[in-house]
PDB file of C-alpha atoms in Angstrom:
ATOM      1  CA  MET A   1      78.617  85.499  54.815  1.00  0.00           C
ATOM      2  CA  GLY A   2      79.886  82.616  52.652  1.00  0.00           C
ATOM      3  CA  ALA A   3      80.603  82.720  48.964  1.00  0.00           C
ATOM      4  CA  ALA A   4      77.768  81.847  46.615  1.00  0.00           C
ATOM      5  CA  GLN A   5      77.992  78.401  45.058  1.00  0.00           C
ATOM      6  CA  GLN A   6      78.967  78.464  41.378  1.00  0.00           C
ATOM      7  CA  ILE A   7      77.615  75.991  38.834  1.00  0.00           C
ATOM      8  CA  SER A   8      80.049  75.784  35.955  1.00  0.00           C
ATOM      9  CA  ARG A   9      78.107  73.693  33.379  1.00  0.00           C
ATOM     10  CA  GLN A  10      74.907  75.638  32.803  1.00  0.00           C
ATOM     11  CA  HIS A  11      72.410  74.352  30.255  1.00  0.00           C
ATOM     12  CA  LEU A  12      71.287  76.893  27.671  1.00  0.00           C
ATOM     13  CA  VAL A  13      68.689  74.421  26.454  1.00  0.00           C
ATOM     14  CA  SER A  14      66.661  72.732  29.173  1.00  0.00           C
ATOM     15  CA  GLN A  15      67.180  69.001  29.423  1.00  0.00           C
ATOM     16  CA  VAL A  16      63.414  68.590  29.740  1.00  0.00           C
ATOM     17  CA  LEU A  17      63.099  70.185  26.286  1.00  0.00           C
ATOM     18  CA  LEU A  18      66.053  68.275  24.813  1.00  0.00           C
ATOM     19  CA  ARG A  19      64.420  65.001  25.904  1.00  0.00           C
ATOM     20  CA  GLN A  20      61.623  65.691  23.421  1.00  0.00           C
ATOM     21  CA  PHE A  21      64.157  64.981  20.649  1.00  0.00           C
ATOM     22  CA  THR A  22      65.766  61.814  22.017  1.00  0.00           C
ATOM     23  CA  MET A  23      65.768  58.209  20.907  1.00  0.00           C
ATOM     24  CA  PRO A  24      66.789  54.990  22.644  1.00  0.00           C
ATOM     25  CA  GLY A  25      70.568  54.700  22.626  1.00  0.00           C
ATOM     26  CA  PRO A  26      72.551  51.554  21.847  1.00  0.00           C
ATOM     27  CA  LYS A  27      72.880  48.716  24.354  1.00  0.00           C
ATOM     28  CA  SER A  28      70.352  50.036  26.881  1.00  0.00           C
ATOM     29  CA  SER A  29      72.296  53.285  27.308  1.00  0.00           C
ATOM     30  CA  GLY A  30      69.095  55.254  27.858  1.00  0.00           C
ATOM     31  CA  TRP A  31      67.471  58.016  25.869  1.00  0.00           C
ATOM     32  CA  GLN A  32      69.971  59.948  23.783  1.00  0.00           C
ATOM     33  CA  LEU A  33      70.133  62.884  21.432  1.00  0.00           C
ATOM     34  CA  LEU A  34      71.694  62.974  17.978  1.00  0.00           C
ATOM     35  CA  PRO A  35      73.396  66.370  17.664  1.00  0.00           C
ATOM     36  CA  PHE A  36      73.906  68.175  14.379  1.00  0.00           C
ATOM     37  CA  ASP A  37      76.960  70.311  13.628  1.00  0.00           C
ATOM     38  CA  LEU A  38      75.672  73.456  11.881  1.00  0.00           C
ATOM     39  CA  LEU A  39      79.191  74.579  10.980  1.00  0.00           C
ATOM     40  CA  ASN A  40      80.155  71.226   9.488  1.00  0.00           C
ATOM     41  CA  SER A  41      77.057  69.529   8.080  1.00  0.00           C
ATOM     42  CA  GLN A  42      79.108  66.581   6.788  1.00  0.00           C
ATOM     43  CA  ARG A  43      80.354  65.693  10.264  1.00  0.00           C
ATOM     44  CA  ARG A  44      78.948  62.462  11.667  1.00  0.00           C
ATOM     45  CA  CYS A  45      77.913  63.024  15.248  1.00  0.00           C
ATOM     46  CA  LYS A  46      77.366  60.370  17.893  1.00  0.00           C
ATOM     47  CA  LEU A  47      74.360  59.870  20.108  1.00  0.00           C
ATOM     48  CA  LYS A  48      74.829  61.574  23.480  1.00  0.00           C
ATOM     49  CA  SER A  49      72.808  62.066  26.652  1.00  0.00           C
ATOM     50  CA  THR A  50      70.914  65.331  27.148  1.00  0.00           C
ATOM     51  CA  GLN A  51      73.176  66.039  30.098  1.00  0.00           C
ATOM     52  CA  SER A  52      76.159  66.290  27.756  1.00  0.00           C
ATOM     53  CA  ARG A  53      74.474  68.642  25.256  1.00  0.00           C
ATOM     54  CA  GLY A  54      73.170  72.203  25.246  1.00  0.00           C
ATOM     55  CA  TRP A  55      75.367  73.677  27.972  1.00  0.00           C
ATOM     56  CA  ALA A  56      77.993  76.405  28.261  1.00  0.00           C
ATOM     57  CA  GLU A  57      80.825  76.777  30.739  1.00  0.00           C
ATOM     58  CA  ASN A  58      80.167  79.538  33.309  1.00  0.00           C
ATOM     59  CA  PHE A  59      77.403  81.163  31.273  1.00  0.00           C
ATOM     60  CA  ILE A  60      76.318  83.088  34.361  1.00  0.00           C
ATOM     61  CA  ALA A  61      79.456  84.109  36.176  1.00  0.00           C
ATOM     62  CA  PHE A  62      78.028  85.281  39.507  1.00  0.00           C
ATOM     63  CA  ASP A  63      75.734  83.341  41.842  1.00  0.00           C
ATOM     64  CA  SER A  64      74.695  80.852  39.195  1.00  0.00           C
ATOM     65  CA  MET A  65      72.957  78.772  41.872  1.00  0.00           C
ATOM     66  CA  SER A  66      70.143  81.348  42.206  1.00  0.00           C
ATOM     67  CA  ALA A  67      69.665  81.346  38.421  1.00  0.00           C
ATOM     68  CA  GLU A  68      69.591  77.541  38.365  1.00  0.00           C
ATOM     69  CA  GLU A  69      66.967  77.520  41.133  1.00  0.00           C
ATOM     70  CA  LEU A  70      64.794  79.977  39.195  1.00  0.00           C
ATOM     71  CA  TRP A  71      65.190  77.951  35.982  1.00  0.00           C
ATOM     72  CA  SER A  72      64.412  74.727  37.849  1.00  0.00           C
ATOM     73  CA  ALA A  73      61.156  76.211  39.167  1.00  0.00           C
ATOM     74  CA  ILE A  74      60.033  76.696  35.558  1.00  0.00           C
ATOM     75  CA  GLU A  75      61.469  73.438  34.200  1.00  0.00           C
ATOM     76  CA  SER A  76      59.724  71.361  36.871  1.00  0.00           C
ATOM     77  CA  ARG A  77      56.349  72.277  35.280  1.00  0.00           C
ATOM     78  CA  VAL A  78      57.367  71.659  31.657  1.00  0.00           C
ATOM     79  CA  SER A  79      56.985  67.861  31.403  1.00  0.00           C
ATOM     80  CA  ALA A  80      53.264  67.981  32.146  1.00  0.00           C
ATOM     81  CA  ALA A  81      52.717  70.858  29.711  1.00  0.00           C
ATOM     82  CA  LEU A  82      54.651  69.116  26.918  1.00  0.00           C
ATOM     83  CA  SER A  83      52.748  65.884  27.547  1.00  0.00           C
ATOM     84  CA  ALA A  84      49.501  67.828  27.135  1.00  0.00           C
ATOM     85  CA  VAL A  85      50.807  69.362  23.892  1.00  0.00           C
ATOM     86  CA  ASN A  86      51.784  65.911  22.575  1.00  0.00           C
ATOM     87  CA  ALA A  87      48.319  64.632  23.507  1.00  0.00           C
ATOM     88  CA  GLY A  88      46.737  67.476  21.522  1.00  0.00           C
ATOM     89  CA  ALA A  89      45.337  69.174  24.625  1.00  0.00           C
ATOM     90  CA  PRO A  90      47.666  72.081  25.509  1.00  0.00           C
ATOM     91  CA  PHE A  91      44.802  73.963  27.188  1.00  0.00           C
ATOM     92  CA  ALA A  92      43.558  71.041  29.294  1.00  0.00           C
ATOM     93  CA  ASP A  93      45.103  72.690  32.334  1.00  0.00           C
ATOM     94  CA  PRO A  94      45.004  76.491  32.511  1.00  0.00           C
ATOM     95  CA  ARG A  95      48.593  76.474  33.847  1.00  0.00           C
ATOM     96  CA  HIS A  96      50.034  74.870  30.694  1.00  0.00           C
ATOM     97  CA  PRO A  97      49.985  77.972  28.438  1.00  0.00           C
ATOM     98  CA  ALA A  98      51.770  80.002  31.127  1.00  0.00           C
ATOM     99  CA  THR A  99      54.328  77.224  31.595  1.00  0.00           C
ATOM    100  CA  LEU A 100      55.021  77.065  27.860  1.00  0.00           C
ATOM    101  CA  ARG A 101      55.338  80.857  27.706  1.00  0.00           C
ATOM    102  CA  ASP A 102      57.762  80.757  30.645  1.00  0.00           C
ATOM    103  CA  LEU A 103      59.766  78.062  28.820  1.00  0.00           C
ATOM    104  CA  VAL A 104      60.143  80.303  25.764  1.00  0.00           C
ATOM    105  CA  VAL A 105      61.171  83.283  27.915  1.00  0.00           C
ATOM    106  CA  LEU A 106      63.609  81.121  29.863  1.00  0.00           C
ATOM    107  CA  HIS A 107      65.363  80.074  26.659  1.00  0.00           C
ATOM    108  CA  TYR A 108      65.458  83.631  25.374  1.00  0.00           C
ATOM    109  CA  VAL A 109      67.119  84.730  28.613  1.00  0.00           C
ATOM    110  CA  ARG A 110      69.625  81.880  28.364  1.00  0.00           C
ATOM    111  CA  SER A 111      70.553  82.669  24.753  1.00  0.00           C
ATOM    112  CA  HIS A 112      74.052  83.748  23.747  1.00  0.00           C
ATOM    113  CA  ASN A 113      72.616  87.022  22.437  1.00  0.00           C
ATOM    114  CA  TYR A 114      71.162  87.856  25.841  1.00  0.00           C
ATOM    115  CA  HIS A 115      74.480  86.965  27.465  1.00  0.00           C
ATOM    116  CA  GLY A 116      76.213  89.588  25.325  1.00  0.00           C
ATOM    117  CA  VAL A 117      73.571  92.199  26.098  1.00  0.00           C
ATOM    118  CA  HIS A 118      73.754  91.431  29.815  1.00  0.00           C
ATOM    119  CA  THR A 119      77.550  91.517  29.887  1.00  0.00           C
ATOM    120  CA  ALA A 120      77.632  94.860  28.062  1.00  0.00           C
ATOM    121  CA  ALA A 121      75.037  96.350  30.417  1.00  0.00           C
ATOM    122  CA  ARG A 122      76.862  95.096  33.473  1.00  0.00           C
ATOM    123  CA  LEU A 123      80.169  96.558  32.276  1.00  0.00           C
ATOM    124  CA  ALA A 124      78.506  99.858  31.386  1.00  0.00           C
ATOM    125  CA  HIS A 125      76.985 100.203  34.858  1.00  0.00           C
ATOM    126  CA  ARG A 126      79.564  98.560  37.106  1.00  0.00           C
ATOM    127  CA  ASN A 127      80.560 101.918  38.642  1.00  0.00           C
ATOM    128  CA  THR A 128      77.019 103.297  38.746  1.00  0.00           C
ATOM    129  CA  PRO A 129      75.390 103.391  42.197  1.00  0.00           C
ATOM    130  CA  ASP A 130      72.631 100.802  42.696  1.00  0.00           C
ATOM    131  CA  GLU A 131      70.080 103.570  43.357  1.00  0.00           C
ATOM    132  CA  VAL A 132      70.780 105.128  39.943  1.00  0.00           C
ATOM    133  CA  VAL A 133      70.477 101.769  38.149  1.00  0.00           C
ATOM    134  CA  ALA A 134      67.202 101.064  39.997  1.00  0.00           C
ATOM    135  CA  SER A 135      65.710 104.410  38.998  1.00  0.00           C
ATOM    136  CA  ARG A 136      66.808 103.993  35.356  1.00  0.00           C
ATOM    137  CA  ILE A 137      65.101 100.632  34.993  1.00  0.00           C
ATOM    138  CA  GLY A 138      62.185 101.497  37.276  1.00  0.00           C
ATOM    139  CA  THR A 139      62.606  98.808  39.910  1.00  0.00           C
ATOM    140  CA  SER A 140      63.689  98.263  43.503  1.00  0.00           C
ATOM    141  CA  ILE A 141      67.303  98.580  44.597  1.00  0.00           C
ATOM    142  CA  GLU A 142      67.319  94.891  45.587  1.00  0.00           C
ATOM    143  CA  PHE A 143      66.181  93.794  42.130  1.00  0.00           C
ATOM    144  CA  ALA A 144      68.697  96.099  40.448  1.00  0.00           C
ATOM    145  CA  ARG A 145      71.488  94.621  42.571  1.00  0.00           C
ATOM    146  CA  TRP A 146      70.403  91.104  41.681  1.00  0.00           C
ATOM    147  CA  ARG A 147      70.162  91.908  37.942  1.00  0.00           C
ATOM    148  CA  MET A 148      73.590  93.530  37.885  1.00  0.00           C
ATOM    149  CA  ASN A 149      75.178  90.566  39.647  1.00  0.00           C
ATOM    150  CA  VAL A 150      73.588  87.638  37.808  1.00  0.00           C
TER     151      VAL A 150
END
């Protein structure tokens, strides 16, 4: 069995969401985002692509490819839902509210706070048998193994 592929630059904010806050960049450079430095409000930031913003290095340390695939499944539905919101018709398609809810949950799960909670839980249970973890959280052994290794 081969090693799982690792994605090092993992976006904490979906690019599809970041694109909602872009503007045309200089010299036909495409749509870009103007970041704001919360720690240094006087700092003048430059326009950057969404690809270069909103990511963390190795946010998920194990099998990040499976997390990226799950996130991508949600993000692939977001453009249509956001277009409906911008058109003033978020309920035009019954799938849009669920997509928007999934987008909020996705960003909560990718938050730095959740990362700390997850890391602490993983360290606390790293020597606990999978069966015990599964019974504590009321799920299958397979899901418990996946949760403890994400």
